Amino acid sequence: QPKFGSVAKLIGVDRRHLAMVNEVRPKVFKALKRFEKDHPEKMGFIHADLHFGNIVLTQRGLAAIDFDDSGYGFLAYDLVIPLMSVENLLKKEKRMRELSEFRGALLQGYASRASWTEEDEAMILHLTAARRIAMLGWLHTRSDNPRLKKHLKSAAKVAANYLRTNYLD
């Protein structure tokens, strides 16, 4: 039961992009279920939407806000959203060469406070795929908004390209 909406039959999306998303979905699900079973210690309470709009600067430092998507999930999922946010920002500014440095710093900072293994690193791929797919469902449920409806088509293309390049190749 998807929280954000089903992606099985996205309306207004190129059928090739939809086919790619639907081909990868069960593979992502299987990888996540296996990791959850093998590493229950890597599960816990997460924010689940930790992008820059949900982080504020307070007198005591940075703080997360907007916990409406929070719940039980993969701890590393809270790394995926900032990674994706920075990737989008760097693409817009044509500074993609800086992404690996940011990624390294974020993961190194996380590893200084919590256990981080090569298997955790590999899960970033699956969690990123899951986030991209989930966001298509979120956009689809808001297709009454013309701006979001327009964005769904391009987001599906980006997701399909990501899945094809990073997941199937």
C-alpha atoms as an extended CHARMM CRD file, in Angstrom:
* protein
*
       169  EXT
         1         1  GLN       CA              0.0000000000        0.0000000000        0.0000000000  PROA      1               0.0000000000
         2         2  PRO       CA              2.0070000000        3.0010000000       -1.2130000000  PROA      2               0.0000000000
         3         3  LYS       CA              1.8550000000        5.9950000000        1.1060000000  PROA      3               0.0000000000
         4         4  PHE       CA              2.2290000000        8.5350000000       -1.6940000000  PROA      4               0.0000000000
         5         5  GLY       CA              0.1270000000        6.8510000000       -4.3760000000  PROA      5               0.0000000000
         6         6  SER       CA              0.4580000000        4.0230000000       -6.8540000000  PROA      6               0.0000000000
         7         7  VAL       CA              2.8900000000        4.2860000000       -9.7360000000  PROA      7               0.0000000000
         8         8  ALA       CA              1.5480000000        1.2610000000      -11.6120000000  PROA      8               0.0000000000
         9         9  LYS       CA             -0.5330000000        3.3630000000      -14.0370000000  PROA      9               0.0000000000
        10        10  LEU       CA              0.7460000000        6.9210000000      -14.1030000000  PROA      10              0.0000000000
        11        11  ILE       CA             -1.4510000000        9.0760000000      -16.3490000000  PROA      11              0.0000000000
        12        12  GLY       CA              0.2780000000       11.3640000000      -18.8420000000  PROA      12              0.0000000000
        13        13  VAL       CA              3.6420000000        9.6150000000      -18.6020000000  PROA      13              0.0000000000
        14        14  ASP       CA              5.4800000000        8.2260000000      -21.6220000000  PROA      14              0.0000000000
        15        15  ARG       CA              4.6900000000        4.4980000000      -21.7330000000  PROA      15              0.0000000000
        16        16  ARG       CA              8.4010000000        3.6060000000      -22.1270000000  PROA      16              0.0000000000
        17        17  HSD       CA              9.2350000000        5.4880000000      -18.9420000000  PROA      17              0.0000000000
        18        18  LEU       CA              6.3420000000        3.8520000000      -17.1130000000  PROA      18              0.0000000000
        19        19  ALA       CA              7.4560000000        0.4190000000      -18.3550000000  PROA      19              0.0000000000
        20        20  MET       CA             10.9740000000        1.0330000000      -17.0160000000  PROA      20              0.0000000000
        21        21  VAL       CA              9.6440000000        2.1050000000      -13.6090000000  PROA      21              0.0000000000
        22        22  ASN       CA              7.3620000000       -0.9280000000      -13.4100000000  PROA      22              0.0000000000
        23        23  GLU       CA             10.1550000000       -3.2780000000      -14.4870000000  PROA      23              0.0000000000
        24        24  VAL       CA             12.4530000000       -2.0700000000      -11.7180000000  PROA      24              0.0000000000
        25        25  ARG       CA              9.8930000000       -1.7560000000       -8.8940000000  PROA      25              0.0000000000
        26        26  PRO       CA              9.8750000000       -5.4470000000       -7.8540000000  PROA      26              0.0000000000
        27        27  LYS       CA             13.6940000000       -5.5890000000       -7.9670000000  PROA      27              0.0000000000
        28        28  VAL       CA             13.9690000000       -2.5820000000       -5.6740000000  PROA      28              0.0000000000
        29        29  PHE       CA             11.3260000000       -4.0120000000       -3.3450000000  PROA      29              0.0000000000
        30        30  LYS       CA             13.1420000000       -7.3680000000       -3.1770000000  PROA      30              0.0000000000
        31        31  ALA       CA             16.4960000000       -5.6990000000       -2.3770000000  PROA      31              0.0000000000
        32        32  LEU       CA             14.9370000000       -3.5630000000        0.3630000000  PROA      32              0.0000000000
        33        33  LYS       CA             13.0750000000       -6.4840000000        1.9510000000  PROA      33              0.0000000000
        34        34  ARG       CA             16.2720000000       -8.5810000000        1.9450000000  PROA      34              0.0000000000
        35        35  PHE       CA             18.2630000000       -5.7890000000        3.6200000000  PROA      35              0.0000000000
        36        36  GLU       CA             15.5010000000       -5.2260000000        6.1720000000  PROA      36              0.0000000000
        37        37  LYS       CA             15.4950000000       -8.9470000000        7.0340000000  PROA      37              0.0000000000
        38        38  ASP       CA             19.2950000000       -9.2260000000        7.2070000000  PROA      38              0.0000000000
        39        39  HSD       CA             19.9020000000       -5.9340000000        9.0480000000  PROA      39              0.0000000000
        40        40  PRO       CA             17.0460000000       -5.0400000000       11.3950000000  PROA      40              0.0000000000
        41        41  GLU       CA             19.5270000000       -2.8760000000       13.3220000000  PROA      41              0.0000000000
        42        42  LYS       CA             19.6490000000       -0.5680000000       10.2720000000  PROA      42              0.0000000000
        43        43  MET       CA             15.9620000000        0.2240000000       10.6660000000  PROA      43              0.0000000000
        44        44  GLY       CA             14.4190000000        2.8150000000       12.9360000000  PROA      44              0.0000000000
        45        45  PHE       CA             12.6160000000        6.1190000000       13.2300000000  PROA      45              0.0000000000
        46        46  ILE       CA             13.4060000000        8.3720000000       10.2630000000  PROA      46              0.0000000000
        47        47  HSD       CA             12.3670000000       11.7970000000        9.0510000000  PROA      47              0.0000000000
        48        48  ALA       CA             11.8370000000       10.4590000000        5.4920000000  PROA      48              0.0000000000
        49        49  ASP       CA             11.7750000000       13.8930000000        3.8230000000  PROA      49              0.0000000000
        50        50  LEU       CA             15.0010000000       15.5580000000        4.9030000000  PROA      50              0.0000000000
        51        51  HSD       CA             15.4740000000       18.0770000000        2.0970000000  PROA      51              0.0000000000
        52        52  PHE       CA             16.7650000000       21.6160000000        2.5550000000  PROA      52              0.0000000000
        53        53  GLY       CA             13.2630000000       23.0560000000        2.8950000000  PROA      53              0.0000000000
        54        54  ASN       CA             12.8330000000       20.9280000000        6.0170000000  PROA      54              0.0000000000
        55        55  ILE       CA             16.0130000000       22.0710000000        7.7580000000  PROA      55              0.0000000000
        56        56  VAL       CA             16.1880000000       25.3560000000        9.6450000000  PROA      56              0.0000000000
        57        57  LEU       CA             18.9600000000       27.2030000000       11.4020000000  PROA      57              0.0000000000
        58        58  THR       CA             18.2950000000       27.8240000000       15.0900000000  PROA      58              0.0000000000
        59        59  GLN       CA             20.3940000000       29.4350000000       17.8170000000  PROA      59              0.0000000000
        60        60  ARG       CA             21.6430000000       25.9420000000       18.7210000000  PROA      60              0.0000000000
        61        61  GLY       CA             22.3890000000       24.8270000000       15.1510000000  PROA      61              0.0000000000
        62        62  LEU       CA             20.5290000000       23.0240000000       12.3980000000  PROA      62              0.0000000000
        63        63  ALA       CA             17.1800000000       21.4070000000       13.1540000000  PROA      63              0.0000000000
        64        64  ALA       CA             14.7700000000       19.2880000000       11.1290000000  PROA      64              0.0000000000
        65        65  ILE       CA             11.1240000000       20.3400000000       10.7930000000  PROA      65              0.0000000000
        66        66  ASP       CA              8.0180000000       18.9050000000        9.0860000000  PROA      66              0.0000000000
        67        67  PHE       CA              7.7980000000       15.3700000000       10.4060000000  PROA      67              0.0000000000
        68        68  ASP       CA              4.5470000000       14.4580000000        8.6280000000  PROA      68              0.0000000000
        69        69  ASP       CA              6.3100000000       11.7950000000        6.4990000000  PROA      69              0.0000000000
        70        70  SER       CA              8.3480000000       10.3800000000        9.3820000000  PROA      70              0.0000000000
        71        71  GLY       CA              8.0280000000        6.8260000000       10.5500000000  PROA      71              0.0000000000
        72        72  TYR       CA              9.8060000000        3.5060000000       10.7090000000  PROA      72              0.0000000000
        73        73  GLY       CA             12.2030000000        2.8480000000        7.8580000000  PROA      73              0.0000000000
        74        74  PHE       CA             15.7520000000        2.4480000000        6.5990000000  PROA      74              0.0000000000
        75        75  LEU       CA             18.0650000000        4.7630000000        8.5260000000  PROA      75              0.0000000000
        76        76  ALA       CA             20.0920000000        5.4390000000        5.3750000000  PROA      76              0.0000000000
        77        77  TYR       CA             16.9510000000        6.7660000000        3.6620000000  PROA      77              0.0000000000
        78        78  ASP       CA             17.5440000000       10.0390000000        5.5000000000  PROA      78              0.0000000000
        79        79  LEU       CA             20.8190000000       10.3300000000        3.5710000000  PROA      79              0.0000000000
        80        80  VAL       CA             19.2320000000        9.7390000000        0.1690000000  PROA      80              0.0000000000
        81        81  ILE       CA             17.0210000000       12.8290000000        0.1520000000  PROA      81              0.0000000000
        82        82  PRO       CA             19.8420000000       15.2980000000        0.9060000000  PROA      82              0.0000000000
        83        83  LEU       CA             22.0130000000       13.5370000000       -1.6760000000  PROA      83              0.0000000000
        84        84  MET       CA             19.2810000000       13.8760000000       -4.2860000000  PROA      84              0.0000000000
        85        85  SER       CA             18.6340000000       17.4970000000       -3.2820000000  PROA      85              0.0000000000
        86        86  VAL       CA             22.2890000000       18.4200000000       -3.6750000000  PROA      86              0.0000000000
        87        87  GLU       CA             22.4710000000       16.5550000000       -6.9830000000  PROA      87              0.0000000000
        88        88  ASN       CA             19.5210000000       18.5880000000       -8.3090000000  PROA      88              0.0000000000
        89        89  LEU       CA             21.0450000000       21.8310000000       -7.0610000000  PROA      89              0.0000000000
        90        90  LEU       CA             24.4600000000       21.0770000000       -8.5660000000  PROA      90              0.0000000000
        91        91  LYS       CA             22.8780000000       20.0910000000      -11.9010000000  PROA      91              0.0000000000
        92        92  LYS       CA             21.0790000000       23.4350000000      -12.0840000000  PROA      92              0.0000000000
        93        93  GLU       CA             24.2980000000       25.2710000000      -11.3060000000  PROA      93              0.0000000000
        94        94  LYS       CA             26.3650000000       23.0680000000      -13.6710000000  PROA      94              0.0000000000
        95        95  ARG       CA             28.6290000000       22.0040000000      -10.7920000000  PROA      95              0.0000000000
        96        96  MET       CA             28.1440000000       18.2130000000      -10.8610000000  PROA      96              0.0000000000
        97        97  ARG       CA             31.8750000000       17.6260000000      -10.3270000000  PROA      97              0.0000000000
        98        98  GLU       CA             31.2860000000       18.6520000000       -6.6760000000  PROA      98              0.0000000000
        99        99  LEU       CA             28.7250000000       15.8910000000       -6.0280000000  PROA      99              0.0000000000
       100       100  SER       CA             31.2190000000       13.1760000000       -5.1200000000  PROA      100             0.0000000000
       101       101  GLU       CA             32.9060000000       15.5080000000       -2.6110000000  PROA      101             0.0000000000
       102       102  PHE       CA             29.5590000000       16.3230000000       -0.9710000000  PROA      102             0.0000000000
       103       103  ARG       CA             28.5470000000       12.6580000000       -0.9750000000  PROA      103             0.0000000000
       104       104  GLY       CA             31.8480000000       11.6510000000        0.6170000000  PROA      104             0.0000000000
       105       105  ALA       CA             31.5610000000       14.3290000000        3.3090000000  PROA      105             0.0000000000
       106       106  LEU       CA             27.9480000000       13.4020000000        4.1180000000  PROA      106             0.0000000000
       107       107  LEU       CA             28.6820000000        9.6720000000        4.3810000000  PROA      107             0.0000000000
       108       108  GLN       CA             31.8860000000       10.2720000000        6.3450000000  PROA      108             0.0000000000
       109       109  GLY       CA             29.9880000000       12.4920000000        8.7790000000  PROA      109             0.0000000000
       110       110  TYR       CA             27.2820000000        9.8550000000        9.1640000000  PROA      110             0.0000000000
       111       111  ALA       CA             29.8680000000        7.0960000000        9.6600000000  PROA      111             0.0000000000
       112       112  SER       CA             31.5000000000        9.1360000000       12.4360000000  PROA      112             0.0000000000
       113       113  ARG       CA             28.2610000000        8.7940000000       14.4380000000  PROA      113             0.0000000000
       114       114  ALA       CA             26.8120000000        5.4540000000       13.3240000000  PROA      114             0.0000000000
       115       115  SER       CA             27.8620000000        2.1640000000       11.8290000000  PROA      115             0.0000000000
       116       116  TRP       CA             28.3880000000        2.3660000000        8.0550000000  PROA      116             0.0000000000
       117       117  THR       CA             29.4450000000       -0.5870000000        5.9140000000  PROA      117             0.0000000000
       118       118  GLU       CA             29.9350000000       -1.3650000000        2.2360000000  PROA      118             0.0000000000
       119       119  GLU       CA             26.5220000000       -3.0070000000        2.3130000000  PROA      119             0.0000000000
       120       120  ASP       CA             25.0260000000        0.2520000000        3.6000000000  PROA      120             0.0000000000
       121       121  GLU       CA             26.7840000000        2.0560000000        0.7540000000  PROA      121             0.0000000000
       122       122  ALA       CA             25.2430000000       -0.3850000000       -1.7430000000  PROA      122             0.0000000000
       123       123  MET       CA             21.7790000000        0.2680000000       -0.2690000000  PROA      123             0.0000000000
       124       124  ILE       CA             21.9920000000        3.9270000000       -1.3160000000  PROA      124             0.0000000000
       125       125  LEU       CA             21.3420000000        2.7680000000       -4.8940000000  PROA      125             0.0000000000
       126       126  HSD       CA             18.1780000000        0.8660000000       -3.9020000000  PROA      126             0.0000000000
       127       127  LEU       CA             16.9470000000        3.6070000000       -1.5940000000  PROA      127             0.0000000000
       128       128  THR       CA             17.5000000000        6.2610000000       -4.2570000000  PROA      128             0.0000000000
       129       129  ALA       CA             15.5430000000        4.1580000000       -6.7380000000  PROA      129             0.0000000000
       130       130  ALA       CA             12.7610000000        3.7420000000       -4.1540000000  PROA      130             0.0000000000
       131       131  ARG       CA             12.6510000000        7.5000000000       -3.4980000000  PROA      131             0.0000000000
       132       132  ARG       CA             12.4740000000        8.3260000000       -7.2080000000  PROA      132             0.0000000000
       133       133  ILE       CA              9.6340000000        5.8450000000       -7.6580000000  PROA      133             0.0000000000
       134       134  ALA       CA              7.7730000000        7.0450000000       -4.5500000000  PROA      134             0.0000000000
       135       135  MET       CA              7.9750000000       10.6550000000       -5.7000000000  PROA      135             0.0000000000
       136       136  LEU       CA              6.2600000000        9.7020000000       -8.9620000000  PROA      136             0.0000000000
       137       137  GLY       CA              3.3410000000        8.4180000000       -6.9100000000  PROA      137             0.0000000000
       138       138  TRP       CA              3.3330000000       11.6320000000       -4.8730000000  PROA      138             0.0000000000
       139       139  LEU       CA              3.2950000000       13.7660000000       -8.0280000000  PROA      139             0.0000000000
       140       140  HSD       CA              0.5760000000       11.6020000000       -9.5660000000  PROA      140             0.0000000000
       141       141  THR       CA             -1.7410000000       12.0610000000       -6.5730000000  PROA      141             0.0000000000
       142       142  ARG       CA             -1.3630000000       15.8130000000       -7.0350000000  PROA      142             0.0000000000
       143       143  SER       CA             -2.0710000000       15.8910000000      -10.7540000000  PROA      143             0.0000000000
       144       144  ASP       CA             -4.8830000000       18.3820000000      -10.1080000000  PROA      144             0.0000000000
       145       145  ASN       CA             -2.0860000000       20.9450000000       -9.6860000000  PROA      145             0.0000000000
       146       146  PRO       CA             -1.0530000000       22.0080000000      -13.2300000000  PROA      146             0.0000000000
       147       147  ARG       CA              2.5620000000       22.6910000000      -12.2400000000  PROA      147             0.0000000000
       148       148  LEU       CA              2.9470000000       19.2880000000      -10.5630000000  PROA      148             0.0000000000
       149       149  LYS       CA              1.0910000000       17.5300000000      -13.3650000000  PROA      149             0.0000000000
       150       150  LYS       CA              3.5770000000       18.9860000000      -15.8490000000  PROA      150             0.0000000000
       151       151  HSD       CA              6.4760000000       18.0100000000      -13.5890000000  PROA      151             0.0000000000
       152       152  LEU       CA              5.3030000000       14.3610000000      -13.4000000000  PROA      152             0.0000000000
       153       153  LYS       CA              6.1420000000       13.7620000000      -17.0560000000  PROA      153             0.0000000000
       154       154  SER       CA              9.6970000000       15.0950000000      -16.7360000000  PROA      154             0.0000000000
       155       155  ALA       CA             10.1970000000       13.4030000000      -13.3360000000  PROA      155             0.0000000000
       156       156  ALA       CA              9.1640000000       10.0650000000      -14.8700000000  PROA      156             0.0000000000
       157       157  LYS       CA             11.7010000000       10.5640000000      -17.6560000000  PROA      157             0.0000000000
       158       158  VAL       CA             14.4550000000       11.4020000000      -15.1630000000  PROA      158             0.0000000000
       159       159  ALA       CA             13.4980000000        8.4320000000      -12.9540000000  PROA      159             0.0000000000
       160       160  ALA       CA             13.3950000000        6.0250000000      -15.9050000000  PROA      160             0.0000000000
       161       161  ASN       CA             16.7920000000        7.2120000000      -17.1230000000  PROA      161             0.0000000000
       162       162  TYR       CA             18.2330000000        6.8760000000      -13.6160000000  PROA      162             0.0000000000
       163       163  LEU       CA             16.7860000000        3.3770000000      -13.2160000000  PROA      163             0.0000000000
       164       164  ARG       CA             17.9750000000        2.2390000000      -16.6380000000  PROA      164             0.0000000000
       165       165  THR       CA             21.4770000000        3.6670000000      -16.1810000000  PROA      165             0.0000000000
       166       166  ASN       CA             22.0850000000        2.8630000000      -12.5200000000  PROA      166             0.0000000000
       167       167  TYR       CA             19.8730000000       -0.1010000000      -11.8490000000  PROA      167             0.0000000000
       168       168  LEU       CA             19.7170000000       -2.2410000000      -14.9480000000  PROA      168             0.0000000000
       169       169  ASP       CA             23.0840000000       -1.5720000000      -16.6100000000  PROA      169             0.0000000000
